[in-house]
Tab-separated table of C-alpha atoms (C1' of nucleotides) in Angstrom:
chain	number	residue	atom	x	y	z
A	809	UNK	CA	-37.763	-24.856	49.907
A	810	UNK	CA	-35.906	-27.400	52.010
A	811	UNK	CA	-36.059	-27.265	55.820
A	812	UNK	CA	-32.584	-25.763	56.123
A	813	UNK	CA	-33.383	-22.776	53.928
A	814	UNK	CA	-36.875	-22.436	55.343
A	815	UNK	CA	-35.615	-22.156	58.921
A	816	UNK	CA	-32.648	-19.986	57.980
A	817	UNK	CA	-34.988	-17.687	56.122
A	818	UNK	CA	-37.362	-17.490	59.049
A	819	UNK	CA	-34.429	-16.450	61.232
A	820	UNK	CA	-33.246	-13.857	58.715
A	821	UNK	CA	-36.628	-12.221	58.265
A	822	UNK	CA	-37.120	-12.206	62.011
A	823	UNK	CA	-40.014	-14.636	62.139
A	824	UNK	CA	-37.999	-16.613	64.658
A	825	UNK	CA	-36.640	-13.812	66.808
A	826	UNK	CA	-33.371	-14.135	68.713
A	827	UNK	CA	-33.914	-16.174	71.847
A	828	UNK	CA	-36.822	-18.148	70.383
A	829	UNK	CA	-36.700	-21.745	71.397
A	830	UNK	CA	-36.803	-24.289	68.583
A	831	UNK	CA	-37.722	-27.924	69.075
A	832	UNK	CA	-37.562	-30.613	66.426
A	833	UNK	CA	-41.180	-31.521	66.839
A	834	UNK	CA	-42.499	-27.963	66.555
A	835	UNK	CA	-40.382	-27.326	63.455
A	836	UNK	CA	-41.496	-30.606	61.916
A	837	UNK	CA	-45.117	-29.687	62.532
A	838	UNK	CA	-44.672	-26.195	61.176
A	839	UNK	CA	-42.919	-27.341	57.993
A	840	UNK	CA	-45.105	-30.428	57.569
A	841	UNK	CA	-42.249	-32.901	57.418
A	842	UNK	CA	-40.966	-35.519	59.829
A	843	UNK	CA	-38.238	-34.915	62.382
A	844	UNK	CA	-35.566	-36.594	60.266
A	845	UNK	CA	-35.028	-33.799	57.714
A	846	UNK	CA	-35.427	-31.241	60.517
A	847	UNK	CA	-32.505	-32.813	62.328
A	848	UNK	CA	-30.328	-32.467	59.237
A	849	UNK	CA	-31.235	-28.801	58.941
A	850	UNK	CA	-30.572	-28.171	62.631
A	851	UNK	CA	-27.103	-29.709	62.424
A	852	UNK	CA	-26.205	-27.301	59.629
A	853	UNK	CA	-27.708	-24.280	61.337
A	854	UNK	CA	-25.739	-25.085	64.466
A	855	UNK	CA	-22.541	-25.260	62.458
A	856	UNK	CA	-23.510	-21.912	60.908
A	857	UNK	CA	-23.733	-20.472	64.406
A	858	UNK	CA	-27.315	-19.301	63.883
A	859	UNK	CA	-28.751	-21.484	66.634
A	860	UNK	CA	-27.186	-22.724	69.829
A	861	UNK	CA	-27.989	-25.694	72.068
A	862	UNK	CA	-30.230	-24.893	74.987
A	863	UNK	CA	-29.927	-27.063	78.087
A	864	UNK	CA	-29.681	-30.228	75.999
A	865	UNK	CA	-33.309	-29.689	75.098
A	866	UNK	CA	-33.462	-28.222	71.628
A	867	UNK	CA	-31.969	-24.962	70.491
A	868	UNK	CA	-32.526	-21.244	70.708
A	869	UNK	CA	-32.009	-18.705	67.945
A	870	UNK	CA	-28.702	-17.004	68.607
A	871	UNK	CA	-28.820	-13.439	69.923
A	872	UNK	CA	-26.013	-11.338	68.506
A	873	UNK	CA	-24.528	-8.730	70.807
A	874	UNK	CA	-22.831	-5.530	69.729
A	875	UNK	CA	-19.552	-7.278	70.483
A	876	UNK	CA	-20.529	-10.185	68.205
A	877	UNK	CA	-21.373	-7.797	65.386
A	878	UNK	CA	-18.084	-5.985	65.730
A	879	UNK	CA	-16.084	-9.213	65.801
A	880	UNK	CA	-17.918	-10.658	62.822
A	881	UNK	CA	-17.452	-7.534	60.731
A	882	UNK	CA	-13.780	-7.414	61.692
A	883	UNK	CA	-13.340	-11.001	60.568
A	884	UNK	CA	-15.127	-10.231	57.325
A	885	UNK	CA	-12.781	-7.290	56.813
A	886	UNK	CA	-9.799	-9.545	57.362
A	887	UNK	CA	-10.977	-12.325	55.066
A	888	UNK	CA	-12.605	-10.279	52.328
A	889	UNK	CA	-9.640	-7.954	52.060
A	890	UNK	CA	-7.434	-11.005	51.712
A	891	UNK	CA	-9.800	-12.197	48.976
A	892	UNK	CA	-9.620	-8.871	47.161
A	893	UNK	CA	-5.858	-9.031	47.310
A	894	UNK	CA	-5.757	-12.544	45.856
A	895	UNK	CA	-8.293	-11.520	43.217
A	896	UNK	CA	-6.018	-8.672	42.150
A	897	UNK	CA	-3.195	-11.166	41.715
A	898	UNK	CA	-5.077	-13.970	40.015
A	899	UNK	CA	-7.890	-12.402	38.033
A	900	UNK	CA	-8.407	-13.093	34.358
A	901	UNK	CA	-9.777	-10.472	31.975
A	902	UNK	CA	-13.086	-12.337	31.791
A	903	UNK	CA	-13.436	-12.270	35.566
A	904	UNK	CA	-12.702	-8.565	35.630
A	905	UNK	CA	-15.406	-8.031	33.035
A	906	UNK	CA	-17.918	-9.971	35.132
A	907	UNK	CA	-17.055	-7.917	38.215
A	908	UNK	CA	-17.706	-4.778	36.197
A	909	UNK	CA	-21.082	-6.113	35.139
A	910	UNK	CA	-22.039	-6.924	38.720
A	911	UNK	CA	-21.038	-3.496	39.875
A	912	UNK	CA	-23.030	-1.862	37.083
A	913	UNK	CA	-26.016	-3.879	38.290
A	914	UNK	CA	-25.306	-2.610	41.794
A	915	UNK	CA	-25.200	0.962	40.532
A	916	UNK	CA	-28.568	0.493	38.851
A	917	UNK	CA	-30.032	-1.080	41.998
A	918	UNK	CA	-29.078	1.837	44.224
A	919	UNK	CA	-30.076	4.595	41.788
A	920	UNK	CA	-33.736	3.590	41.743
A	921	UNK	CA	-33.862	4.157	45.474
A	922	UNK	CA	-36.758	6.626	45.481
A	923	UNK	CA	-39.198	3.846	46.114
A	924	UNK	CA	-37.456	2.500	49.200
A	925	UNK	CA	-39.578	-0.592	49.637
A	926	UNK	CA	-38.399	-3.980	50.737
A	927	UNK	CA	-37.982	-5.316	47.225
A	928	UNK	CA	-35.566	-2.499	46.417
A	929	UNK	CA	-33.533	-3.176	49.537
A	930	UNK	CA	-33.394	-6.884	48.789
A	931	UNK	CA	-32.212	-6.056	45.294
A	932	UNK	CA	-29.477	-3.805	46.597
A	933	UNK	CA	-28.395	-6.410	49.115
A	934	UNK	CA	-28.325	-9.103	46.432
A	935	UNK	CA	-26.488	-6.940	43.887
A	936	UNK	CA	-23.892	-6.081	46.496
A	937	UNK	CA	-23.425	-9.725	47.419
A	938	UNK	CA	-23.110	-10.699	43.767
A	939	UNK	CA	-20.322	-8.187	43.300
A	940	UNK	CA	-18.443	-9.455	46.347
A	941	UNK	CA	-18.861	-13.071	45.254
A	942	UNK	CA	-17.469	-12.308	41.837
A	943	UNK	CA	-14.309	-11.104	43.578
A	944	UNK	CA	-13.888	-14.337	45.562
A	945	UNK	CA	-14.372	-16.363	42.434
A	946	UNK	CA	-11.429	-14.525	40.906
A	947	UNK	CA	-9.405	-15.196	44.048
A	948	UNK	CA	-9.796	-18.941	43.327
A	949	UNK	CA	-9.627	-19.905	46.971
A	950	UNK	CA	-12.384	-22.296	47.936
A	951	UNK	CA	-11.404	-22.372	51.604
A	952	UNK	CA	-11.532	-18.606	51.884
A	953	UNK	CA	-14.902	-18.588	50.137
A	954	UNK	CA	-16.377	-21.113	52.559
A	955	UNK	CA	-15.273	-19.101	55.600
A	956	UNK	CA	-16.589	-15.840	54.228
A	957	UNK	CA	-19.927	-17.476	53.396
A	958	UNK	CA	-20.416	-18.201	57.092
A	959	UNK	CA	-19.770	-14.589	58.003
A	960	UNK	CA	-22.145	-12.815	55.651
A	961	UNK	CA	-25.377	-14.124	57.159
A	962	UNK	CA	-25.244	-11.960	60.248
A	963	UNK	CA	-24.889	-8.679	58.344
A	964	UNK	CA	-27.935	-9.783	56.342
A	965	UNK	CA	-29.887	-10.356	59.537
A	966	UNK	CA	-29.052	-6.854	60.634
A	967	UNK	CA	-30.037	-5.479	57.227
A	968	UNK	CA	-27.332	-2.915	56.887
A	969	UNK	CA	-28.862	-1.633	53.665
A	970	UNK	CA	-32.162	-0.898	55.337
A	971	UNK	CA	-30.520	1.943	57.236
A	972	UNK	CA	-28.486	3.317	54.391
A	973	UNK	CA	-29.226	6.770	53.083
A	974	UNK	CA	-28.413	7.883	49.587
A	975	UNK	CA	-25.070	9.358	50.603
A	976	UNK	CA	-23.904	6.104	52.171
A	977	UNK	CA	-25.005	4.068	49.165
A	978	UNK	CA	-23.144	6.340	46.767
A	979	UNK	CA	-20.075	6.186	48.960
A	980	UNK	CA	-20.132	2.389	48.934
A	981	UNK	CA	-20.462	2.472	45.147
A	982	UNK	CA	-17.373	4.666	44.971
A	983	UNK	CA	-15.410	2.194	47.091
A	984	UNK	CA	-16.555	-0.641	44.860
A	985	UNK	CA	-15.091	1.281	41.952
A	986	UNK	CA	-11.819	1.761	43.799
A	987	UNK	CA	-11.631	-1.975	44.503
A	988	UNK	CA	-12.393	-2.689	40.870
A	989	UNK	CA	-9.702	-0.292	39.721
A	990	UNK	CA	-7.131	-1.918	42.000
A	991	UNK	CA	-8.048	-5.374	40.744
A	992	UNK	CA	-7.905	-4.138	37.158
A	993	UNK	CA	-4.420	-2.740	37.737
A	994	UNK	CA	-3.428	-5.865	39.657
A	995	UNK	CA	-2.525	-3.888	42.772
A	996	UNK	CA	-3.178	-6.378	45.602
A	997	UNK	CA	-2.293	-4.084	48.480
A	998	UNK	CA	-4.568	-1.340	47.245
A	999	UNK	CA	-7.451	-3.772	46.660
A	1000	UNK	CA	-6.953	-5.131	50.144
A	1001	UNK	CA	-7.015	-1.773	51.854
A	1002	UNK	CA	-9.998	-0.557	49.871
A	1003	UNK	CA	-11.976	-3.677	50.724
A	1004	UNK	CA	-11.001	-3.398	54.373
A	1005	UNK	CA	-12.206	0.177	54.486
A	1006	UNK	CA	-15.418	-0.808	52.694
A	1007	UNK	CA	-16.283	-3.423	55.316
A	1008	UNK	CA	-15.332	-1.152	58.196
A	1009	UNK	CA	-17.719	1.479	56.866
A	1010	UNK	CA	-20.501	-1.072	56.751
A	1011	UNK	CA	-19.662	-2.149	60.282
A	1012	UNK	CA	-19.702	1.380	61.631
A	1013	UNK	CA	-22.970	2.212	59.919
A	1014	UNK	CA	-24.632	-0.800	61.525
A	1015	UNK	CA	-23.114	-0.098	64.941
A	1016	UNK	CA	-24.322	3.497	64.866
A	1017	UNK	CA	-27.852	2.288	64.164
A	1018	UNK	CA	-27.710	-0.333	66.890
A	1019	UNK	CA	-26.585	2.248	69.417
A	1020	UNK	CA	-29.680	4.318	68.772
A	1021	UNK	CA	-31.915	2.881	71.470
A	1022	UNK	CA	-35.297	3.147	69.779
A	1023	UNK	CA	-34.637	1.115	66.655
A	1024	UNK	CA	-36.530	-2.032	65.903
A	1025	UNK	CA	-35.999	-4.432	63.033
A	1026	UNK	CA	-38.903	-5.067	60.726
A	1027	UNK	CA	-40.414	-8.482	60.694
A	1028	UNK	CA	-41.184	-10.244	57.474
A	1029	UNK	CA	-42.617	-8.102	54.746
A	1030	UNK	CA	-43.913	-5.282	56.915
A	1031	UNK	CA	-41.798	-2.209	56.392
A	1032	UNK	CA	-43.650	0.599	58.150
A	1033	UNK	CA	-45.048	-1.237	61.108
B	1018	UNK	CA	-16.489	-42.399	71.146
B	1019	UNK	CA	-19.361	-40.988	69.102
B	1020	UNK	CA	-19.622	-41.562	65.346
B	1021	UNK	CA	-18.440	-38.054	64.507
B	1022	UNK	CA	-15.184	-38.388	66.409
B	1023	UNK	CA	-14.742	-41.990	65.343
B	1024	UNK	CA	-14.935	-41.130	61.647
B	1025	UNK	CA	-12.895	-37.946	62.014
B	1026	UNK	CA	-10.256	-39.910	63.841
B	1027	UNK	CA	-10.198	-42.583	61.167
B	1028	UNK	CA	-9.609	-39.866	58.591
B	1029	UNK	CA	-6.860	-38.224	60.650
B	1030	UNK	CA	-4.930	-41.429	61.263
B	1031	UNK	CA	-5.265	-42.373	57.613
B	1032	UNK	CA	-7.487	-45.397	58.114
B	1033	UNK	CA	-9.863	-43.830	55.642
B	1034	UNK	CA	-7.404	-42.559	53.074
B	1035	UNK	CA	-8.157	-39.586	50.841
B	1036	UNK	CA	-10.478	-40.622	48.043
B	1037	UNK	CA	-12.059	-43.451	50.021
B	1038	UNK	CA	-15.763	-43.678	49.399
B	1039	UNK	CA	-17.966	-43.592	52.478
B	1040	UNK	CA	-21.562	-44.797	52.497
B	1041	UNK	CA	-23.959	-44.493	55.389
B	1042	UNK	CA	-24.639	-48.196	55.465
B	1043	UNK	CA	-20.990	-49.238	55.493
B	1044	UNK	CA	-20.168	-46.735	58.244
B	1045	UNK	CA	-23.183	-47.873	60.259
B	1046	UNK	CA	-22.060	-51.469	59.939
B	1047	UNK	CA	-18.481	-50.664	60.840
B	1048	UNK	CA	-19.421	-48.633	63.935
B	1049	UNK	CA	-22.272	-50.922	64.913
B	1050	UNK	CA	-24.942	-48.247	65.049
B	1051	UNK	CA	-27.867	-47.430	62.801
B	1052	UNK	CA	-27.749	-44.966	59.928
B	1053	UNK	CA	-29.373	-42.177	61.921
B	1054	UNK	CA	-26.386	-41.192	64.082
B	1055	UNK	CA	-24.112	-41.726	61.066
B	1056	UNK	CA	-26.092	-39.143	59.135
B	1057	UNK	CA	-25.579	-36.603	61.928
B	1058	UNK	CA	-21.852	-37.234	61.899
B	1059	UNK	CA	-21.656	-36.964	58.118
B	1060	UNK	CA	-23.410	-33.590	58.120
B	1061	UNK	CA	-20.799	-32.229	60.516
B	1062	UNK	CA	-17.868	-33.725	58.646
B	1063	UNK	CA	-19.149	-32.194	55.437
B	1064	UNK	CA	-19.368	-28.798	57.093
B	1065	UNK	CA	-15.808	-29.365	58.357
B	1066	UNK	CA	-14.731	-29.919	54.768
B	1067	UNK	CA	-13.227	-33.326	55.540
B	1068	UNK	CA	-15.583	-35.220	53.228
B	1069	UNK	CA	-17.272	-34.116	50.042
B	1070	UNK	CA	-20.385	-35.374	48.257
B	1071	UNK	CA	-19.721	-37.886	45.516
B	1072	UNK	CA	-22.232	-38.066	42.667
B	1073	UNK	CA	-25.172	-37.766	45.096
B	1074	UNK	CA	-24.288	-41.236	46.295
B	1075	UNK	CA	-22.438	-40.909	49.569
B	1076	UNK	CA	-19.201	-39.080	50.161
B	1077	UNK	CA	-15.498	-39.418	49.585
B	1078	UNK	CA	-12.733	-38.439	51.967
B	1079	UNK	CA	-11.362	-35.126	50.751
B	1080	UNK	CA	-7.971	-35.171	49.058
B	1081	UNK	CA	-5.959	-32.078	49.899
B	1082	UNK	CA	-3.773	-30.749	47.139
B	1083	UNK	CA	-0.627	-28.712	47.623
B	1084	UNK	CA	-2.700	-25.693	46.703
B	1085	UNK	CA	-5.245	-26.563	49.419
B	1086	UNK	CA	-2.486	-26.873	51.988
B	1087	UNK	CA	-1.001	-23.546	51.042
B	1088	UNK	CA	-4.368	-21.798	51.137
B	1089	UNK	CA	-5.308	-23.325	54.471
B	1090	UNK	CA	-1.998	-22.374	56.083
B	1091	UNK	CA	-2.300	-18.865	54.686
B	1092	UNK	CA	-5.769	-18.538	56.188
B	1093	UNK	CA	-4.460	-19.825	59.502
B	1094	UNK	CA	-1.699	-17.233	59.340
B	1095	UNK	CA	-4.249	-14.519	58.732
B	1096	UNK	CA	-6.617	-15.571	61.500
B	1097	UNK	CA	-4.126	-16.680	64.126
B	1098	UNK	CA	-2.048	-13.548	63.730
B	1099	UNK	CA	-5.219	-11.534	64.200
B	1100	UNK	CA	-5.862	-13.594	67.337
B	1101	UNK	CA	-2.381	-12.943	68.657
B	1102	UNK	CA	-2.879	-9.246	68.088
B	1103	UNK	CA	-6.188	-9.218	69.952
B	1104	UNK	CA	-4.640	-11.295	72.728
B	1105	UNK	CA	-1.894	-8.708	73.129
B	1106	UNK	CA	-4.549	-6.028	73.531
B	1107	UNK	CA	-6.966	-7.887	75.798
B	1108	UNK	CA	-4.933	-10.276	77.883
B	1109	UNK	CA	-5.122	-10.351	81.669
B	1110	UNK	CA	-2.119	-11.203	83.825
B	1111	UNK	CA	-3.665	-14.576	84.659
B	1112	UNK	CA	-4.023	-15.416	80.985
B	1113	UNK	CA	-0.418	-14.443	80.345
B	1114	UNK	CA	0.656	-16.708	83.162
B	1115	UNK	CA	-1.294	-19.613	81.658
B	1116	UNK	CA	0.301	-19.028	78.244
B	1117	UNK	CA	3.712	-19.178	79.922
B	1118	UNK	CA	2.812	-22.476	81.536
B	1119	UNK	CA	1.657	-23.961	78.235
B	1120	UNK	CA	4.822	-22.871	76.536
B	1121	UNK	CA	6.928	-24.349	79.310
B	1122	UNK	CA	5.071	-27.601	78.762
B	1123	UNK	CA	5.842	-27.274	75.058
B	1124	UNK	CA	9.516	-26.737	75.830
B	1125	UNK	CA	9.549	-29.880	77.947
B	1126	UNK	CA	7.744	-31.858	75.258
B	1127	UNK	CA	10.298	-30.997	72.592
B	1128	UNK	CA	13.392	-31.439	74.768
B	1129	UNK	CA	12.693	-35.081	75.605
B	1130	UNK	CA	12.997	-35.797	71.963
B	1131	UNK	CA	13.727	-39.507	71.639
B	1132	UNK	CA	12.386	-38.932	68.137
B	1133	UNK	CA	10.425	-41.163	65.778
B	1134	UNK	CA	8.362	-42.169	68.799
B	1135	UNK	CA	4.710	-41.559	68.014
B	1136	UNK	CA	3.802	-40.736	71.602
B	1137	UNK	CA	6.418	-37.998	71.710
B	1138	UNK	CA	5.136	-36.470	68.521
B	1139	UNK	CA	1.563	-36.537	69.777
B	1140	UNK	CA	2.700	-34.797	72.943
B	1141	UNK	CA	4.480	-32.096	70.992
B	1142	UNK	CA	1.480	-31.585	68.722
B	1143	UNK	CA	-0.868	-31.355	71.697
B	1144	UNK	CA	1.403	-29.038	73.696
B	1145	UNK	CA	1.704	-26.752	70.706
B	1146	UNK	CA	-2.055	-26.698	70.203
B	1147	UNK	CA	-2.608	-25.957	73.906
B	1148	UNK	CA	-0.312	-22.951	73.673
B	1149	UNK	CA	-2.096	-21.605	70.617
B	1150	UNK	CA	-5.505	-22.128	72.202
B	1151	UNK	CA	-4.464	-20.243	75.287
B	1152	UNK	CA	-3.758	-17.278	73.051
B	1153	UNK	CA	-7.228	-17.363	71.457
B	1154	UNK	CA	-8.801	-17.560	74.872
B	1155	UNK	CA	-7.064	-14.327	75.777
B	1156	UNK	CA	-8.279	-12.785	72.521
B	1157	UNK	CA	-11.861	-13.361	73.758
B	1158	UNK	CA	-13.268	-13.738	70.276
B	1159	UNK	CA	-15.506	-16.764	69.964
B	1160	UNK	CA	-16.117	-16.268	66.246
B	1161	UNK	CA	-12.417	-16.163	65.511
B	1162	UNK	CA	-11.892	-19.272	67.623
B	1163	UNK	CA	-14.559	-21.207	65.723
B	1164	UNK	CA	-13.026	-20.379	62.360
B	1165	UNK	CA	-9.511	-21.279	63.439
B	1166	UNK	CA	-10.755	-24.582	64.856
B	1167	UNK	CA	-11.884	-25.600	61.371
B	1168	UNK	CA	-8.462	-24.813	59.932
B	1169	UNK	CA	-6.253	-26.752	62.311
B	1170	UNK	CA	-7.467	-30.224	61.363
B	1171	UNK	CA	-5.695	-30.341	58.033
B	1172	UNK	CA	-2.257	-29.541	59.462
B	1173	UNK	CA	-2.861	-32.363	61.936
B	1174	UNK	CA	-3.652	-34.742	59.093
B	1175	UNK	CA	-0.344	-33.817	57.508
B	1176	UNK	CA	1.464	-34.211	60.829
B	1177	UNK	CA	3.835	-31.329	60.507
B	1178	UNK	CA	5.666	-32.278	63.685
B	1179	UNK	CA	6.467	-35.710	62.400
B	1180	UNK	CA	8.910	-34.183	59.948
B	1181	UNK	CA	10.479	-31.672	62.285
B	1182	UNK	CA	14.106	-31.964	63.183
B	1183	UNK	CA	15.593	-30.612	66.376
B	1184	UNK	CA	16.615	-27.330	64.783
B	1185	UNK	CA	13.099	-26.643	63.529
B	1186	UNK	CA	11.549	-27.486	66.882
B	1187	UNK	CA	13.925	-25.155	68.721
B	1188	UNK	CA	13.236	-22.434	66.212
B	1189	UNK	CA	9.477	-22.759	66.746
B	1190	UNK	CA	10.052	-22.571	70.501
B	1191	UNK	CA	11.959	-19.336	70.008
B	1192	UNK	CA	9.095	-17.861	67.994
B	1193	UNK	CA	6.650	-18.900	70.711
B	1194	UNK	CA	8.783	-16.921	73.143
B	1195	UNK	CA	8.733	-13.895	70.854
B	1196	UNK	CA	4.942	-14.080	70.621
B	1197	UNK	CA	4.743	-14.394	74.385
B	1198	UNK	CA	7.001	-11.418	74.886
B	1199	UNK	CA	4.905	-9.294	72.534
B	1200	UNK	CA	1.702	-10.282	74.323
B	1201	UNK	CA	3.349	-9.578	77.673
B	1202	UNK	CA	4.357	-6.091	76.507
B	1203	UNK	CA	0.944	-5.613	74.891
B	1204	UNK	CA	2.461	-4.991	71.482
B	1205	UNK	CA	-0.291	-6.193	69.094
B	1206	UNK	CA	1.564	-5.534	65.849
B	1207	UNK	CA	4.629	-7.423	66.984
B	1208	UNK	CA	2.547	-10.355	68.231
B	1209	UNK	CA	0.735	-10.435	64.925
B	1210	UNK	CA	3.876	-10.475	62.808
B	1211	UNK	CA	5.568	-13.086	64.963
B	1212	UNK	CA	2.541	-15.371	64.756
B	1213	UNK	CA	2.301	-14.888	61.025
B	1214	UNK	CA	5.929	-15.839	60.599
B	1215	UNK	CA	5.453	-18.839	62.887
B	1216	UNK	CA	2.615	-20.230	60.743
B	1217	UNK	CA	4.442	-19.505	57.491
B	1218	UNK	CA	7.410	-21.514	58.751
B	1219	UNK	CA	5.131	-24.432	59.552
B	1220	UNK	CA	3.579	-24.130	56.114
B	1221	UNK	CA	6.918	-24.125	54.323
B	1222	UNK	CA	8.212	-27.072	56.306
B	1223	UNK	CA	5.177	-29.114	55.320
B	1224	UNK	CA	5.342	-28.041	51.681
B	1225	UNK	CA	9.003	-28.998	51.447
B	1226	UNK	CA	8.187	-32.451	52.756
B	1227	UNK	CA	5.255	-32.878	50.389
B	1228	UNK	CA	7.437	-31.969	47.434
B	1229	UNK	CA	9.772	-34.831	48.243
B	1230	UNK	CA	8.185	-37.562	46.129
B	1231	UNK	CA	8.810	-40.627	48.274
B	1232	UNK	CA	7.123	-39.610	51.509
B	1233	UNK	CA	4.384	-41.666	53.057
B	1234	UNK	CA	2.232	-40.772	56.047
B	1235	UNK	CA	2.197	-43.244	58.901
B	1236	UNK	CA	-1.000	-44.939	59.812
B	1237	UNK	CA	-1.496	-45.172	63.526
B	1238	UNK	CA	-3.365	-43.931	66.518
B	1239	UNK	CA	-4.890	-40.507	66.266
B	1240	UNK	CA	-3.584	-37.444	68.011
B	1241	UNK	CA	-6.522	-36.461	70.149
B	1242	UNK	CA	-9.905	-34.857	70.416
C	912	DC	C1'	-39.565	-24.694	105.718
C	913	DT	C1'	-35.548	-26.696	103.311
C	914	DC	C1'	-33.351	-30.122	100.907
C	915	DG	C1'	-32.871	-34.049	98.472
C	916	DA	C1'	-35.113	-38.380	96.537
C	917	DA	C1'	-38.345	-40.213	93.461
C	918	DC	C1'	-41.505	-39.613	89.930
C	919	DT	C1'	-43.258	-37.401	85.546
C	920	DT	C1'	-42.884	-35.502	81.238
C	921	DA	C1'	-40.997	-33.206	77.446
C	922	DT	C1'	-37.661	-33.847	74.085
C	923	DT	C1'	-33.894	-35.769	71.858
C	924	DG	C1'	-31.456	-40.246	70.470
C	925	DT	C1'	-31.743	-44.459	67.812
C	926	DA	C1'	-33.436	-48.195	64.974
C	927	DT	C1'	-35.851	-49.632	61.168
C	928	DA	C1'	-39.043	-49.929	57.361
C	929	DC	C1'	-40.329	-48.093	53.233
C	930	DA	C1'	-40.168	-44.457	49.370
C	931	DA	C1'	-37.659	-41.916	46.002
C	932	DT	C1'	-34.071	-41.538	42.749
C	933	DA	C1'	-29.712	-41.220	40.406
C	934	DG	C1'	-26.394	-43.935	37.885
C	935	DG	C1'	-25.102	-47.862	35.790
C	936	DA	C1'	-26.422	-51.939	33.107
C	937	DT	C1'	-29.103	-53.839	29.539
C	938	DA	C1'	-31.766	-53.864	25.618
C	939	DT	C1'	-33.224	-51.625	21.203
C	940	DT	C1'	-32.728	-49.006	17.234
C	941	DT	C1'	-30.181	-47.060	13.534
D	1493	DA	C1'	-20.716	-49.554	16.546
D	1494	DA	C1'	-23.018	-45.534	18.440
D	1495	DA	C1'	-26.840	-43.434	20.313
D	1496	DT	C1'	-30.927	-43.703	23.038
D	1497	DA	C1'	-34.538	-45.545	25.716
D	1498	DT	C1'	-35.651	-48.797	29.525
D	1499	DC	C1'	-34.999	-51.284	33.445
D	1500	DC	C1'	-32.465	-52.464	37.728
D	1501	DT	C1'	-30.151	-51.656	41.911
D	1502	DA	C1'	-27.471	-49.328	45.173
D	1503	DT	C1'	-27.970	-45.656	48.183
D	1504	DT	C1'	-29.917	-41.812	50.211
D	1505	DG	C1'	-34.392	-39.479	51.781
D	1506	DT	C1'	-38.287	-39.704	54.925
D	1507	DA	C1'	-41.562	-41.281	58.327
D	1508	DT	C1'	-42.424	-43.340	62.521
D	1509	DA	C1'	-42.105	-46.088	66.646
D	1510	DC	C1'	-39.743	-46.761	70.647
D	1511	DA	C1'	-35.726	-45.996	74.027
D	1512	DA	C1'	-33.013	-42.983	76.775
D	1513	DT	C1'	-32.572	-39.076	79.534
D	1514	DA	C1'	-32.434	-34.572	81.411
D	1515	DA	C1'	-35.339	-30.925	83.521
D	1516	DG	C1'	-38.945	-29.817	86.075
D	1517	DT	C1'	-42.313	-31.301	89.800
D	1518	DT	C1'	-43.971	-33.550	93.578
D	1519	DC	C1'	-43.362	-35.646	97.806
D	1520	DG	C1'	-41.396	-36.948	102.095
D	1521	DA	C1'	-37.895	-36.641	105.830
D	1522	DG	C1'	-35.377	-33.800	108.954
DNA sequence: CTCGAACTTATTGTATACAATAGGATATTT
DNA sequence: AAATATCCTATTGTATACAATAAGTTCGAG
């Protein structure tokens, strides 16, 4: 794993908690490489908005406020719904078929939920992302894709799926099917609205959890700490 | 000027034309620094989407197709109209006053239109950007601002204002006033629609020019940064 | 005891040498 | 002449030493 992914991963799993100070030297030591590749990684992470400069002496891991979360989800809603709309207009039959496959995989991922361990949650998260990405591919808009890519990291950090109960997962599956139907029928407005609603639901579920004062995110692989 | 801005500028003014191959060594030589700071700059420019990797051997300056232009303007429309809507909701009286000032400056910039004078065009471009930025400030959404910032470079490269005639400039001033009015009255939907229309007009003006086969972009001093 | 000047140190910025490697050129085989 | 293996070279990847500098710390003057 290259330094960029290694550091990003450490941030996502919570090994580097928000507010942690990162210096080139410490990162180089920890990843057993020189400062040069660390610098490259840092430049990218800064552009991703995952770390921010700290008094011209290194960086700190960005802390996301409730306001940040809301704004990021709202932007996702805006951009992804636009993507769904363009996908409905531009899709080919092959792309539609691939979306169906991804959503079937998603359905399978959420139905073996009984064993709610971390692997299962990762699978659900990945299957969901795969489905969404299939939609952007059909939209054939590389600029849109790049902007959305920058927005999805934060929801991953906050592990929306970790908090989902069975009802919420089934509901999200139903919305996926609605989106799929709209894209199949080439109804851009309907696809757009369904996607918008889908993201808003995810946003609200996360915000509800964050407003419960006693929650704490798991670190690394430990689920029942 | 640091390497990042120097290279970006060279791309904007057309010194490095689309398709030009850029190597670290050549850039280092040309800017009289070592490869290290060049690498930093390149990483940022790649994330900006202004250069793209070329066969794992350096980069080439991105060529924007008509499709790219359309997609980028459409994204701007989406995001900036969202910004205008949030500005209408969240603005303070002081922010409104500042928007008015920026638009007055814009009005002055376009009325002393001795035309085909590069300085005048730069002034118009800058005054317009200042007005738009004042709106995002009032929206108080840092994530939105960051995404829009990445989208405005391409329209600058294509120098929309260079092609504007007096009628088009006056029309854009009128739309600015409509946006302002909507934000003043705290009418988010109206602000949104007006901004959307404003960007679409800019898009169509540029696309019309690009469809005329004989156009050529001037090479000259950059706008600003 | 407060405030600013001077010193110290942690940390990034920059240059440069060398290593790794992909892509093109050249040679070899059929 | 086409396909394939081999070598060569341009170019990036990485390590490391040193320079620059900002932040914190000490010290001295009022």
